[in-house]
C-alpha cells in the first residue's frame, strides 16, 4: 500500500511540475500567428499573447503586466498597488472563459525606483497561488543580460489602454496589439532632451517617427515583446511617454535585460526563462540566460510512462 501511495503522489507531483514549470514553455504562444510585419493597432485574437495580464482595482483595469512564471508577474513600479490580477483575459467588458484571477500577496518594487525620473520602473508581483499553463495562459521569456535591440527592430506592444490621449478603448474593450520599431537610445535622448527628460541605459524606446502607433494610458506595466526565432521575449515594460503616439516622441520602456540579476535574486525557485536577443554569444550561457531551465524534454515521456509503471506497481501490491 505504501508503494502504491508513493507512486500516486509521484505522478501528481510530476503533473504539477509540468503545469507550472517555465521549462520549455516560456515565450511559446500556440495561438499567435504574427510575423514581423508592421500593422496598425487592432484587436488581438484570444490567446495570442498568453502572458498578458490585467491589473485591476475595485473591478477596473488600470495597468498591464506580464506573467513570467506560474506565480510571478512583472509590471511597472508606478502601477501599484493592484488588488486583483486577471490572466488569460480577452476583453474587459465581456465574458472571458479562459481567464483566471489571483490576488497579490507580495509586491517587490525595484529598490532604486525613482518616481520623478521613472528610472528602474520595475516591480514584481507574487500571485496568491500558482496558475496552470494552457494555450491562453503562459509565461513570456525575458531578455537576458547583454541582449541588444537595434534601432529599427520590429517589436509588439499589447494592452487595454486608451486608443488616443483621453479616448478610452470602446466596448467590449478587447485586448489591442500593435507593432512598432525600436528607436535607438541616442535618437530617443535627443527627442526628449528639450523636455529635460533623461533617457538612460535602463530604458528602451519604440515608436514611429511620424507617430500614430504607441502605448497609452492604461497600457503601463504591459509587455513589449520581440520574436526571437520561435520564442517571444519580453524586452521592455511600458513606462512613460509624452502624450500618446505623437511624432518624434516614442514610448519609453524599462529595459528588461538590465534586471536579470535583480529578478533572479527575488525569485529563487522556478525561475523565469532568460533568452539572449538576438541569438548570439553576447549573453550568458551561449544564448540563453542561466535562469532558463532545460527539463522539458523529459516531462512528457515521464507522464506517458509513469502510469504504466504505477499500474505494474499496483499489481505487486
Coordinates of C-alpha atoms in Angstrom, one line a residue, residues 49-54 61 63-67 86-89 136 138 140 157-160 175-176 218-223:
X49 CA -0.5 37.0 -26.1
X50 CA -0.9 34.4 -23.2
X51 CA 1.4 36.2 -20.8
X52 CA -0.6 39.5 -20.9
X53 CA -2.3 40.2 -17.5
X54 CA -4.7 42.9 -16.4
X61 CA -8.5 47.8 -15.2
X63 CA -2.4 48.7 -15.8
X64 CA -0.9 45.7 -17.7
X65 CA 1.8 43.2 -16.8
X66 CA 3.4 40.0 -17.9
X67 CA 3.3 36.5 -16.5
X86 CA -6.5 38.6 -14.3
X87 CA -4.6 36.1 -16.5
X88 CA -5.9 34.8 -19.8
X89 CA -8.3 37.7 -20.2
X136 CA -4.3 31.0 -23.1
X138 CA 1.7 31.0 -20.5
X140 CA 6.9 35.0 -21.6
X157 CA 3.1 46.0 -27.7
X158 CA -0.2 45.0 -26.2
X159 CA -2.8 46.3 -23.7
X160 CA -6.2 47.6 -22.9
X175 CA -7.0 43.4 -26.0
X176 CA -5.2 45.5 -28.5
X218 CA -3.8 52.0 -19.2
X219 CA -1.0 50.1 -21.0
X220 CA 1.6 50.9 -18.4
X221 CA 3.3 47.9 -17.0
X222 CA 2.5 45.8 -20.0
X223 CA 4.8 44.0 -22.4

